[in-house]
Amino acid sequence: MDGMMPEEPKSIVIDDTEWGCIHSQYHYQDKDPAIITCIVNVNNTDLIATELVNSVLNTSWISSLDAGTQRSYKVTAKETTDALVEIFNKVLDGDPLGAEFGEVMVSIGSSRALSQILHHISLPIAELWKPQLKQNEGFDFHTTCTGNLINFGEAKFSASINPHGNAIRQAHDFITQDKHFRDRVHLVNLCHKDAIKNLDEEKYGIIAAFSINSDHPEIIMDNAIKTVIEIELLDRVSFIYLVGVKC
């Protein structure tokens, strides 16, 4: 009807009681369909720590591979799993959130949010299948979306600042250095063949995930969008997912 204001898009809000989080899609002014933004509010650290333990202990991704490939990944996965479970258990025992726990929480929590809100498939975090433990070899986590695009995720955590700029710029640097293509040798074992075909044709997405230390997360998300536009990251990728994790 003439004269009526257009309806605001309805945000998706999911109360993830299993993980102690609320996942919500953030709609911003002048929305670009290639930039998708979400906010994760962690309201129960013990619950998410428990689910992080369960996540890294889940080895079903290995058992689905052929015997030779399983053998290649088992040692790396075991070393990383033991180290991560120790970190998660310290938080469950009452230790404060540290950088190691925080970064993995941001990685897996963001992947979880995208799976809940946008039906992405969460892949095992990269530390479980990359050859060295806790090395900055490239992207931290990955998902595939419903369009069979692989999304390369970079996570940053801070207990005091809002590291959205660091996450976005690091993701940009990794793309520039072709670190996403270095992951292909592993992703071919973890993704649908159509997702690999799209990657070979340079069709893929980026996830910049970051902790939020602010009572106004919308301002942080808006600043993150500005950074994406300023560094022209959309010139290099099909989609950009920005996920802020507040705890």
Short mmCIF file of C-alpha atoms in Angstrom, two decimals:
data_model
loop_
_atom_site.label_atom_id
_atom_site.label_comp_id
_atom_site.label_asym_id
_atom_site.label_seq_id
_atom_site.Cartn_x
_atom_site.Cartn_y
_atom_site.Cartn_z
CA MET A 1 0.00 0.00 0.00
CA ASP A 2 1.28 3.45 -0.91
CA GLY A 3 2.75 5.46 1.93
CA MET A 4 3.55 2.48 4.11
CA MET A 5 7.05 2.06 5.49
CA PRO A 6 8.88 -1.08 4.34
CA GLU A 7 8.97 -3.81 6.96
CA GLU A 8 12.17 -4.33 8.86
CA PRO A 9 13.69 -7.75 8.11
CA LYS A 10 12.97 -10.20 10.88
CA SER A 11 16.07 -11.29 12.73
CA ILE A 12 16.65 -14.96 13.45
CA VAL A 13 17.19 -15.55 17.17
CA ILE A 14 17.99 -19.04 18.44
CA ASP A 15 18.18 -19.90 22.13
CA ASP A 16 20.83 -22.63 22.08
CA THR A 17 20.25 -24.08 25.54
CA GLU A 18 22.56 -27.02 24.85
CA TRP A 19 25.54 -24.69 24.38
CA GLY A 20 24.47 -21.92 26.78
CA CYS A 21 24.30 -19.33 23.95
CA ILE A 22 21.86 -17.14 22.10
CA HIS A 23 22.60 -16.85 18.37
CA SER A 24 21.11 -13.93 16.47
CA GLN A 25 21.37 -12.53 12.99
CA TYR A 26 22.20 -8.82 12.98
CA HIS A 27 20.55 -6.67 10.32
CA TYR A 28 22.36 -3.45 9.58
CA GLN A 29 21.49 -0.38 7.56
CA ASP A 30 22.02 -0.58 3.77
CA LYS A 31 22.56 -4.33 4.05
CA ASP A 32 24.87 -5.90 1.46
CA PRO A 33 23.70 -9.47 0.71
CA ALA A 34 27.34 -10.60 0.49
CA ILE A 35 28.06 -9.50 4.09
CA ILE A 36 26.22 -11.60 6.67
CA THR A 37 26.48 -10.65 10.34
CA CYS A 38 25.67 -12.62 13.48
CA ILE A 39 26.09 -12.14 17.22
CA VAL A 40 26.61 -14.90 19.77
CA ASN A 41 25.78 -14.14 23.40
CA VAL A 42 27.41 -16.68 25.72
CA ASN A 43 25.41 -16.82 28.93
CA ASN A 44 26.77 -20.04 30.43
CA THR A 45 30.54 -20.55 30.17
CA ASP A 46 30.42 -24.00 31.78
CA LEU A 47 27.95 -25.27 29.20
CA ILE A 48 29.94 -24.01 26.23
CA ALA A 49 33.18 -25.35 27.74
CA THR A 50 31.54 -28.77 28.09
CA GLU A 51 30.37 -28.68 24.48
CA LEU A 52 33.82 -27.60 23.31
CA VAL A 53 35.19 -30.73 24.99
CA ASN A 54 32.55 -32.85 23.27
CA SER A 55 33.27 -31.17 19.94
CA VAL A 56 37.00 -31.92 19.89
CA LEU A 57 36.51 -35.43 21.28
CA ASN A 58 34.10 -36.27 18.45
CA THR A 59 36.21 -38.30 16.01
CA SER A 60 33.39 -39.29 13.65
CA TRP A 61 35.00 -37.19 10.93
CA ILE A 62 38.07 -39.46 11.06
CA SER A 63 36.13 -42.72 11.07
CA SER A 64 34.34 -41.69 7.87
CA LEU A 65 37.66 -41.55 5.96
CA ASP A 66 39.48 -44.41 4.27
CA ALA A 67 41.94 -46.40 6.39
CA GLY A 68 45.08 -44.76 5.04
CA THR A 69 43.75 -41.23 5.50
CA GLN A 70 42.56 -42.10 9.01
CA ARG A 71 46.10 -43.15 9.90
CA SER A 72 47.42 -39.81 8.61
CA TYR A 73 45.16 -37.75 10.86
CA LYS A 74 44.90 -39.79 14.06
CA VAL A 75 48.16 -38.70 15.68
CA THR A 76 47.70 -35.00 14.93
CA ALA A 77 44.09 -35.09 16.14
CA LYS A 78 45.03 -36.95 19.35
CA GLU A 79 47.82 -34.50 20.27
CA THR A 80 45.61 -31.46 19.72
CA THR A 81 42.56 -32.97 21.42
CA ASP A 82 44.53 -33.75 24.59
CA ALA A 83 45.90 -30.19 24.73
CA LEU A 84 42.53 -28.56 24.11
CA VAL A 85 40.62 -30.71 26.60
CA GLU A 86 43.16 -29.72 29.26
CA ILE A 87 42.52 -26.03 28.48
CA PHE A 88 38.73 -26.46 28.54
CA ASN A 89 38.81 -28.40 31.81
CA LYS A 90 40.74 -25.61 33.52
CA VAL A 91 37.88 -23.24 32.73
CA LEU A 92 35.39 -25.80 34.03
CA ASP A 93 37.48 -25.95 37.22
CA GLY A 94 37.04 -22.20 37.69
CA ASP A 95 40.04 -20.64 35.93
CA PRO A 96 39.40 -17.32 34.17
CA LEU A 97 38.94 -17.24 30.41
CA GLY A 98 42.36 -17.11 28.80
CA ALA A 99 43.46 -16.42 25.25
CA GLU A 100 43.80 -20.10 24.29
CA PHE A 101 40.33 -21.02 25.50
CA GLY A 102 38.86 -17.79 24.15
CA GLU A 103 40.12 -18.25 20.62
CA VAL A 104 38.82 -21.79 20.35
CA MET A 105 35.52 -20.70 21.91
CA VAL A 106 35.21 -17.96 19.27
CA SER A 107 36.12 -20.42 16.48
CA ILE A 108 33.77 -23.25 17.41
CA GLY A 109 31.08 -20.93 18.80
CA SER A 110 30.96 -18.98 15.52
CA SER A 111 30.85 -22.18 13.49
CA ARG A 112 28.00 -23.37 15.72
CA ALA A 113 26.10 -20.09 15.20
CA LEU A 114 26.39 -20.34 11.42
CA SER A 115 25.18 -23.93 11.51
CA GLN A 116 22.20 -22.97 13.70
CA ILE A 117 21.19 -19.78 11.87
CA LEU A 118 22.23 -20.45 8.25
CA HIS A 119 22.50 -24.26 8.17
CA HIS A 120 26.23 -24.36 7.49
CA ILE A 121 28.08 -27.62 7.98
CA SER A 122 30.77 -27.19 10.63
CA LEU A 123 34.08 -28.86 9.83
CA PRO A 124 36.51 -29.98 12.56
CA ILE A 125 38.63 -27.04 13.69
CA ALA A 126 41.88 -26.79 11.78
CA GLU A 127 44.08 -27.58 14.78
CA LEU A 128 42.76 -31.13 14.68
CA TRP A 129 44.01 -31.84 11.17
CA LYS A 130 46.88 -29.46 10.45
CA PRO A 131 50.32 -30.97 10.93
CA GLN A 132 51.58 -28.83 13.83
CA LEU A 133 50.00 -28.00 17.17
CA LYS A 134 49.17 -24.34 17.89
CA GLN A 135 51.00 -22.87 14.91
CA ASN A 136 49.70 -19.89 12.95
CA GLU A 137 49.66 -21.75 9.66
CA GLY A 138 46.47 -20.16 8.41
CA PHE A 139 42.76 -20.23 8.99
CA ASP A 140 41.39 -21.46 12.32
CA PHE A 141 38.12 -23.09 11.28
CA HIS A 142 35.97 -23.82 8.26
CA THR A 143 32.35 -24.36 7.28
CA THR A 144 30.51 -25.21 4.10
CA CYS A 145 27.29 -23.36 3.31
CA THR A 146 24.17 -24.61 1.56
CA GLY A 147 25.57 -23.41 -1.76
CA ASN A 148 28.58 -25.75 -1.37
CA LEU A 149 31.05 -22.94 -0.80
CA ILE A 150 33.87 -23.44 1.68
CA ASN A 151 34.15 -20.60 4.20
CA PHE A 152 37.55 -19.95 5.75
CA GLY A 153 37.35 -18.70 9.32
CA GLU A 154 39.79 -16.56 11.30
CA ALA A 155 39.13 -16.07 15.03
CA LYS A 156 40.48 -13.46 17.43
CA PHE A 157 39.86 -13.20 21.17
CA SER A 158 40.66 -10.51 23.68
CA ALA A 159 39.48 -10.03 27.24
CA SER A 160 39.80 -6.24 26.99
CA ILE A 161 39.49 -4.92 23.42
CA ASN A 162 37.29 -5.63 20.39
CA PRO A 163 39.59 -7.45 17.92
CA HIS A 164 37.28 -7.33 14.90
CA GLY A 165 39.82 -5.37 12.85
CA ASN A 166 42.55 -7.88 13.65
CA ALA A 167 40.37 -10.82 12.56
CA ILE A 168 39.32 -9.16 9.29
CA ARG A 169 42.80 -7.98 8.34
CA GLN A 170 44.34 -11.35 9.23
CA ALA A 171 41.79 -13.09 7.02
CA HIS A 172 42.63 -10.65 4.22
CA ASP A 173 46.36 -11.32 4.64
CA PHE A 174 45.84 -15.10 4.56
CA ILE A 175 43.83 -14.81 1.34
CA THR A 176 46.56 -12.66 -0.18
CA GLN A 177 49.11 -15.34 0.78
CA ASP A 178 46.93 -18.12 -0.72
CA LYS A 179 46.70 -19.88 2.63
CA HIS A 180 43.15 -20.93 1.81
CA PHE A 181 44.45 -22.94 -1.14
CA ARG A 182 47.08 -24.56 1.09
CA ASP A 183 44.20 -26.05 3.08
CA ARG A 184 42.82 -27.76 -0.03
CA VAL A 185 44.95 -30.89 0.43
CA HIS A 186 43.09 -31.48 3.72
CA LEU A 187 39.68 -30.09 2.78
CA VAL A 188 39.36 -32.55 -0.09
CA ASN A 189 39.02 -35.21 2.63
CA LEU A 190 36.44 -33.23 4.62
CA CYS A 191 34.16 -31.50 2.09
CA HIS A 192 31.74 -32.42 -0.65
CA LYS A 193 33.36 -32.64 -4.08
CA ASP A 194 31.22 -29.73 -5.30
CA ALA A 195 32.68 -27.50 -2.59
CA ILE A 196 36.19 -28.40 -3.72
CA LYS A 197 35.21 -27.72 -7.34
CA ASN A 198 33.98 -24.27 -6.32
CA LEU A 199 37.20 -23.61 -4.44
CA ASP A 200 39.22 -24.57 -7.52
CA GLU A 201 37.15 -22.02 -9.42
CA GLU A 202 37.97 -19.42 -6.73
CA LYS A 203 34.46 -19.36 -5.28
CA TYR A 204 34.57 -19.34 -1.48
CA GLY A 205 33.73 -17.26 1.57
CA ILE A 206 35.45 -15.79 4.60
CA ILE A 207 34.42 -15.80 8.25
CA ALA A 208 35.89 -13.17 10.56
CA ALA A 209 35.00 -14.15 14.12
CA PHE A 210 35.89 -12.06 17.15
CA SER A 211 35.10 -11.51 20.80
CA ILE A 212 33.04 -8.47 21.78
CA ASN A 213 33.85 -6.47 24.90
CA SER A 214 31.11 -3.87 24.73
CA ASP A 215 27.59 -3.28 25.98
CA HIS A 216 26.75 -2.10 22.47
CA PRO A 217 27.64 -5.02 20.16
CA GLU A 218 25.78 -3.41 17.24
CA ILE A 219 28.36 -0.60 17.16
CA ILE A 220 31.17 -3.17 17.00
CA MET A 221 29.44 -5.03 14.18
CA ASP A 222 28.94 -1.78 12.24
CA ASN A 223 32.64 -0.95 12.67
CA ALA A 224 33.56 -4.44 11.42
CA ILE A 225 31.44 -3.89 8.30
CA LYS A 226 33.21 -0.59 7.67
CA THR A 227 36.58 -2.35 7.88
CA VAL A 228 35.49 -4.99 5.35
CA ILE A 229 34.44 -2.25 2.94
CA GLU A 230 37.58 -0.14 3.52
CA ILE A 231 40.01 -2.97 2.70
CA GLU A 232 37.86 -4.12 -0.25
CA LEU A 233 37.75 -7.71 0.94
CA LEU A 234 34.60 -8.36 -1.07
CA ASP A 235 36.67 -7.97 -4.24
CA ARG A 236 38.34 -11.27 -3.40
CA VAL A 237 35.58 -13.48 -1.97
CA SER A 238 31.95 -14.45 -2.64
CA PHE A 239 30.64 -13.94 0.90
CA ILE A 240 31.87 -12.52 4.18
CA TYR A 241 30.45 -13.68 7.50
CA LEU A 242 31.12 -11.49 10.53
CA VAL A 243 30.43 -13.19 13.86
CA GLY A 244 30.83 -11.36 17.15
CA VAL A 245 30.97 -13.45 20.33
CA LYS A 246 30.05 -11.70 23.58
CA CYS A 247 30.65 -13.41 26.91
#
